[in-house]
Amino acid sequence: MAAQIHALVFLDIQVGWSSLQDEIPQLEKYLKLQNVHLGIDPEFSMKGRQKPGSVIGEFDAADINYASDYLEKIVKENHLTPKILVVHRFTQEMVKNYQQIRIKPGVQIVMHMDGWGVPAMKINAYRQFIYKEPVEYTGLKLFYKNDTKNNGRMLEPKEILNTKPQPVYIQYQ
């Protein structure tokens, strides 16, 4: 359906007690499609087998490099344009060893600020966890419900576009 309207599709993985190595190959037939991309969310990556949601999970650069390597292989084998890999993040501890994340020509990595809250808090988190630890591209998520709780408001487009570095990926949820 998405291809018919020239839409992009993002398959977003929250691995829980599993791993990217176990989950990504199951999506390969979809990732071979030109318009299908991948999102990975360390929030629920429970490497210590904790109950998902009881603590904030994490990915290491090795996890992110695995996802990127897998996508690059698909791109090369299927003669596709680059895939987008979105890495969700809202704390520093969620992504370990970010300096070791490898940039590849077949994959565009978006480090994505995934937290919710009032505008000042979102901008501060973006600067703390995305701007200070850049990889390739930056992104920002806006939440229709969570950002507006307790008389809060969503960031306006002009505010987002004035953020430095300017996010190239903006997601509304």
PDB file of C-alpha atoms in Angstrom:
ATOM      1  CA  MET A   1       0.000   0.000   0.000  1.00  0.00           C
ATOM      2  CA  ALA A   2       2.794   2.411   0.882  1.00  0.00           C
ATOM      3  CA  ALA A   3       4.530   1.894  -2.455  1.00  0.00           C
ATOM      4  CA  GLN A   4       1.338   2.853  -4.293  1.00  0.00           C
ATOM      5  CA  ILE A   5       1.438   6.325  -2.733  1.00  0.00           C
ATOM      6  CA  HIS A   6       5.262   6.597  -2.770  1.00  0.00           C
ATOM      7  CA  ALA A   7       5.430   6.536   1.038  1.00  0.00           C
ATOM      8  CA  LEU A   8       8.368   5.486   3.165  1.00  0.00           C
ATOM      9  CA  VAL A   9       7.876   2.681   5.675  1.00  0.00           C
ATOM     10  CA  PHE A  10       9.898   2.358   8.871  1.00  0.00           C
ATOM     11  CA  LEU A  11       9.965  -0.995  10.619  1.00  0.00           C
ATOM     12  CA  ASP A  12      10.756  -0.148  14.224  1.00  0.00           C
ATOM     13  CA  ILE A  13      12.278  -2.828  16.462  1.00  0.00           C
ATOM     14  CA  GLN A  14      12.088  -3.004  20.244  1.00  0.00           C
ATOM     15  CA  VAL A  15      13.978  -6.217  21.021  1.00  0.00           C
ATOM     16  CA  GLY A  16      13.146  -6.778  24.705  1.00  0.00           C
ATOM     17  CA  TRP A  17      15.095  -9.899  25.718  1.00  0.00           C
ATOM     18  CA  SER A  18      15.951 -10.716  22.116  1.00  0.00           C
ATOM     19  CA  SER A  19      18.681  -9.066  20.024  1.00  0.00           C
ATOM     20  CA  LEU A  20      19.004  -7.213  16.747  1.00  0.00           C
ATOM     21  CA  GLN A  21      20.861 -10.260  15.421  1.00  0.00           C
ATOM     22  CA  ASP A  22      17.748 -12.375  16.007  1.00  0.00           C
ATOM     23  CA  GLU A  23      15.148  -9.811  14.948  1.00  0.00           C
ATOM     24  CA  ILE A  24      16.482  -8.007  11.858  1.00  0.00           C
ATOM     25  CA  PRO A  25      16.881 -11.118   9.643  1.00  0.00           C
ATOM     26  CA  GLN A  26      13.182 -11.846  10.152  1.00  0.00           C
ATOM     27  CA  LEU A  27      12.415  -8.531   8.405  1.00  0.00           C
ATOM     28  CA  GLU A  28      14.732  -9.065   5.443  1.00  0.00           C
ATOM     29  CA  LYS A  29      12.024  -9.685   2.833  1.00  0.00           C
ATOM     30  CA  TYR A  30      10.539  -6.281   3.704  1.00  0.00           C
ATOM     31  CA  LEU A  31      13.891  -4.497   3.994  1.00  0.00           C
ATOM     32  CA  LYS A  32      14.645  -5.574   0.408  1.00  0.00           C
ATOM     33  CA  LEU A  33      11.880  -3.223  -0.709  1.00  0.00           C
ATOM     34  CA  GLN A  34      13.163   0.199  -1.773  1.00  0.00           C
ATOM     35  CA  ASN A  35      10.762   2.188   0.400  1.00  0.00           C
ATOM     36  CA  VAL A  36      11.254   0.188   3.626  1.00  0.00           C
ATOM     37  CA  HIS A  37      13.711   1.412   6.256  1.00  0.00           C
ATOM     38  CA  LEU A  38      14.629   0.445   9.818  1.00  0.00           C
ATOM     39  CA  GLY A  39      14.303   1.984  13.269  1.00  0.00           C
ATOM     40  CA  ILE A  40      15.951   0.501  16.358  1.00  0.00           C
ATOM     41  CA  ASP A  41      14.988   1.478  19.880  1.00  0.00           C
ATOM     42  CA  PRO A  42      17.384   0.764  22.740  1.00  0.00           C
ATOM     43  CA  GLU A  43      14.760   1.746  25.326  1.00  0.00           C
ATOM     44  CA  PHE A  44      13.510  -1.821  25.685  1.00  0.00           C
ATOM     45  CA  SER A  45      16.764  -3.678  24.904  1.00  0.00           C
ATOM     46  CA  MET A  46      17.017  -5.606  28.167  1.00  0.00           C
ATOM     47  CA  LYS A  47      20.520  -7.094  28.008  1.00  0.00           C
ATOM     48  CA  GLY A  48      20.304  -7.913  31.747  1.00  0.00           C
ATOM     49  CA  ARG A  49      16.942  -9.682  31.247  1.00  0.00           C
ATOM     50  CA  GLN A  50      15.089  -7.041  33.256  1.00  0.00           C
ATOM     51  CA  LYS A  51      11.383  -6.544  32.814  1.00  0.00           C
ATOM     52  CA  PRO A  52      10.949  -4.239  29.791  1.00  0.00           C
ATOM     53  CA  GLY A  53       9.935  -0.800  30.987  1.00  0.00           C
ATOM     54  CA  SER A  54      11.450  -1.263  34.461  1.00  0.00           C
ATOM     55  CA  VAL A  55      14.763   0.297  33.377  1.00  0.00           C
ATOM     56  CA  ILE A  56      15.928   2.119  30.256  1.00  0.00           C
ATOM     57  CA  GLY A  57      17.743  -0.260  27.917  1.00  0.00           C
ATOM     58  CA  GLU A  58      20.780   0.311  25.761  1.00  0.00           C
ATOM     59  CA  PHE A  59      22.549  -0.471  22.525  1.00  0.00           C
ATOM     60  CA  ASP A  60      26.294  -0.438  22.066  1.00  0.00           C
ATOM     61  CA  ALA A  61      27.961   0.819  18.900  1.00  0.00           C
ATOM     62  CA  ALA A  62      28.455  -2.861  18.012  1.00  0.00           C
ATOM     63  CA  ASP A  63      24.657  -3.337  17.966  1.00  0.00           C
ATOM     64  CA  ILE A  64      24.146  -0.293  15.763  1.00  0.00           C
ATOM     65  CA  ASN A  65      27.003  -1.353  13.475  1.00  0.00           C
ATOM     66  CA  TYR A  66      25.376  -4.776  13.117  1.00  0.00           C
ATOM     67  CA  ALA A  67      22.116  -3.155  11.970  1.00  0.00           C
ATOM     68  CA  SER A  68      23.994  -0.843   9.611  1.00  0.00           C
ATOM     69  CA  ASP A  69      26.092  -3.689   8.173  1.00  0.00           C
ATOM     70  CA  TYR A  70      22.955  -5.758   7.601  1.00  0.00           C
ATOM     71  CA  LEU A  71      21.219  -2.911   5.796  1.00  0.00           C
ATOM     72  CA  GLU A  72      24.289  -2.146   3.692  1.00  0.00           C
ATOM     73  CA  LYS A  73      24.468  -5.796   2.597  1.00  0.00           C
ATOM     74  CA  ILE A  74      20.803  -5.651   1.509  1.00  0.00           C
ATOM     75  CA  VAL A  75      21.435  -2.393  -0.369  1.00  0.00           C
ATOM     76  CA  LYS A  76      24.416  -3.832  -2.256  1.00  0.00           C
ATOM     77  CA  GLU A  77      22.837  -7.199  -3.063  1.00  0.00           C
ATOM     78  CA  ASN A  78      19.604  -5.634  -4.299  1.00  0.00           C
ATOM     79  CA  HIS A  79      21.040  -2.517  -5.986  1.00  0.00           C
ATOM     80  CA  LEU A  80      18.998  -0.171  -3.792  1.00  0.00           C
ATOM     81  CA  THR A  81      19.483   3.444  -2.869  1.00  0.00           C
ATOM     82  CA  PRO A  82      20.674   3.944   0.725  1.00  0.00           C
ATOM     83  CA  LYS A  83      18.544   2.713   3.595  1.00  0.00           C
ATOM     84  CA  ILE A  84      17.741   4.933   6.556  1.00  0.00           C
ATOM     85  CA  LEU A  85      18.580   3.587  10.018  1.00  0.00           C
ATOM     86  CA  VAL A  86      16.866   5.534  12.806  1.00  0.00           C
ATOM     87  CA  VAL A  87      18.335   5.057  16.286  1.00  0.00           C
ATOM     88  CA  HIS A  88      15.939   6.290  18.972  1.00  0.00           C
ATOM     89  CA  ARG A  89      17.494   7.942  21.999  1.00  0.00           C
ATOM     90  CA  PHE A  90      16.489  10.123  24.941  1.00  0.00           C
ATOM     91  CA  THR A  91      19.318   9.576  27.459  1.00  0.00           C
ATOM     92  CA  GLN A  92      23.075   9.452  27.099  1.00  0.00           C
ATOM     93  CA  GLU A  93      23.311   5.941  28.542  1.00  0.00           C
ATOM     94  CA  MET A  94      21.027   4.465  25.856  1.00  0.00           C
ATOM     95  CA  VAL A  95      23.827   4.490  23.255  1.00  0.00           C
ATOM     96  CA  LYS A  96      27.236   3.279  24.387  1.00  0.00           C
ATOM     97  CA  ASN A  97      30.501   4.004  22.542  1.00  0.00           C
ATOM     98  CA  TYR A  98      28.845   6.211  19.926  1.00  0.00           C
ATOM     99  CA  GLN A  99      32.294   7.199  18.568  1.00  0.00           C
ATOM    100  CA  GLN A 100      32.657   3.637  17.261  1.00  0.00           C
ATOM    101  CA  ILE A 101      29.524   3.771  15.110  1.00  0.00           C
ATOM    102  CA  ARG A 102      30.705   3.377  11.511  1.00  0.00           C
ATOM    103  CA  ILE A 103      29.277   5.491   8.704  1.00  0.00           C
ATOM    104  CA  LYS A 104      28.622   3.556   5.489  1.00  0.00           C
ATOM    105  CA  PRO A 105      27.685   4.758   2.001  1.00  0.00           C
ATOM    106  CA  GLY A 106      24.648   2.449   1.794  1.00  0.00           C
ATOM    107  CA  VAL A 107      23.078   3.526   5.088  1.00  0.00           C
ATOM    108  CA  GLN A 108      22.059   6.922   6.428  1.00  0.00           C
ATOM    109  CA  ILE A 109      22.128   6.873  10.229  1.00  0.00           C
ATOM    110  CA  VAL A 110      19.736   9.196  12.042  1.00  0.00           C
ATOM    111  CA  MET A 111      20.336   9.646  15.780  1.00  0.00           C
ATOM    112  CA  HIS A 112      16.840  10.520  16.872  1.00  0.00           C
ATOM    113  CA  MET A 113      15.788  12.365  20.056  1.00  0.00           C
ATOM    114  CA  ASP A 114      12.850  10.260  21.179  1.00  0.00           C
ATOM    115  CA  GLY A 115      11.862  11.815  24.514  1.00  0.00           C
ATOM    116  CA  TRP A 116       8.673  13.623  25.329  1.00  0.00           C
ATOM    117  CA  GLY A 117       7.907  16.706  27.376  1.00  0.00           C
ATOM    118  CA  VAL A 118       7.657  20.462  27.251  1.00  0.00           C
ATOM    119  CA  PRO A 119       9.563  22.301  24.494  1.00  0.00           C
ATOM    120  CA  ALA A 120      12.439  23.523  26.689  1.00  0.00           C
ATOM    121  CA  MET A 121      13.052  20.010  28.001  1.00  0.00           C
ATOM    122  CA  LYS A 122      12.950  18.494  24.508  1.00  0.00           C
ATOM    123  CA  ILE A 123      15.388  21.056  23.100  1.00  0.00           C
ATOM    124  CA  ASN A 124      17.722  20.559  26.067  1.00  0.00           C
ATOM    125  CA  ALA A 125      17.633  16.768  25.635  1.00  0.00           C
ATOM    126  CA  TYR A 126      18.273  17.162  21.902  1.00  0.00           C
ATOM    127  CA  ARG A 127      21.340  19.300  22.626  1.00  0.00           C
ATOM    128  CA  GLN A 128      22.571  16.967  25.393  1.00  0.00           C
ATOM    129  CA  PHE A 129      22.167  13.593  23.700  1.00  0.00           C
ATOM    130  CA  ILE A 130      22.062  14.266  19.972  1.00  0.00           C
ATOM    131  CA  TYR A 131      24.070  17.431  19.319  1.00  0.00           C
ATOM    132  CA  LYS A 132      26.903  16.514  21.735  1.00  0.00           C
ATOM    133  CA  GLU A 133      27.220  12.983  20.363  1.00  0.00           C
ATOM    134  CA  PRO A 134      26.570  13.269  16.648  1.00  0.00           C
ATOM    135  CA  VAL A 135      26.836  10.326  14.310  1.00  0.00           C
ATOM    136  CA  GLU A 136      25.607  11.329  10.845  1.00  0.00           C
ATOM    137  CA  TYR A 137      22.124  12.883  10.799  1.00  0.00           C
ATOM    138  CA  THR A 138      19.883  14.122  13.584  1.00  0.00           C
ATOM    139  CA  GLY A 139      16.190  13.708  14.231  1.00  0.00           C
ATOM    140  CA  LEU A 140      13.506  14.781  16.678  1.00  0.00           C
ATOM    141  CA  LYS A 141      10.202  13.161  17.637  1.00  0.00           C
ATOM    142  CA  LEU A 142       7.062  15.045  18.577  1.00  0.00           C
ATOM    143  CA  PHE A 143       4.289  13.323  20.522  1.00  0.00           C
ATOM    144  CA  TYR A 144       0.708  14.447  19.951  1.00  0.00           C
ATOM    145  CA  LYS A 145      -0.372  13.234  23.409  1.00  0.00           C
ATOM    146  CA  ASN A 146       2.686  13.080  25.678  1.00  0.00           C
ATOM    147  CA  ASP A 147       4.139  16.471  24.718  1.00  0.00           C
ATOM    148  CA  THR A 148       0.841  18.160  25.546  1.00  0.00           C
ATOM    149  CA  LYS A 149       0.238  16.557  28.961  1.00  0.00           C
ATOM    150  CA  ASN A 150      -0.088  18.854  31.983  1.00  0.00           C
ATOM    151  CA  ASN A 151      -0.829  21.908  29.838  1.00  0.00           C
ATOM    152  CA  GLY A 152       2.299  21.338  27.750  1.00  0.00           C
ATOM    153  CA  ARG A 153       2.543  22.043  24.051  1.00  0.00           C
ATOM    154  CA  MET A 154       4.251  20.610  21.027  1.00  0.00           C
ATOM    155  CA  LEU A 155       7.185  22.382  19.468  1.00  0.00           C
ATOM    156  CA  GLU A 156       6.189  24.561  16.533  1.00  0.00           C
ATOM    157  CA  PRO A 157       7.800  23.840  13.129  1.00  0.00           C
ATOM    158  CA  LYS A 158       9.705  27.154  13.285  1.00  0.00           C
ATOM    159  CA  GLU A 159      11.193  26.201  16.681  1.00  0.00           C
ATOM    160  CA  ILE A 160      12.336  22.844  15.320  1.00  0.00           C
ATOM    161  CA  LEU A 161      13.890  24.379  12.240  1.00  0.00           C
ATOM    162  CA  ASN A 162      15.769  26.906  14.412  1.00  0.00           C
ATOM    163  CA  THR A 163      17.322  24.095  16.458  1.00  0.00           C
ATOM    164  CA  LYS A 164      21.044  23.575  15.877  1.00  0.00           C
ATOM    165  CA  PRO A 165      21.957  21.310  14.306  1.00  0.00           C
ATOM    166  CA  GLN A 166      18.711  21.373  12.404  1.00  0.00           C
ATOM    167  CA  PRO A 167      17.107  17.932  12.466  1.00  0.00           C
ATOM    168  CA  VAL A 168      16.756  16.323   9.052  1.00  0.00           C
ATOM    169  CA  TYR A 169      14.251  13.771  10.340  1.00  0.00           C
ATOM    170  CA  ILE A 170      11.125  14.874  12.213  1.00  0.00           C
ATOM    171  CA  GLN A 171       8.671  12.264  13.383  1.00  0.00           C
ATOM    172  CA  TYR A 172       5.167  12.841  14.699  1.00  0.00           C
ATOM    173  CA  GLN A 173       3.626  10.138  16.867  1.00  0.00           C
TER     174      GLN A 173
END
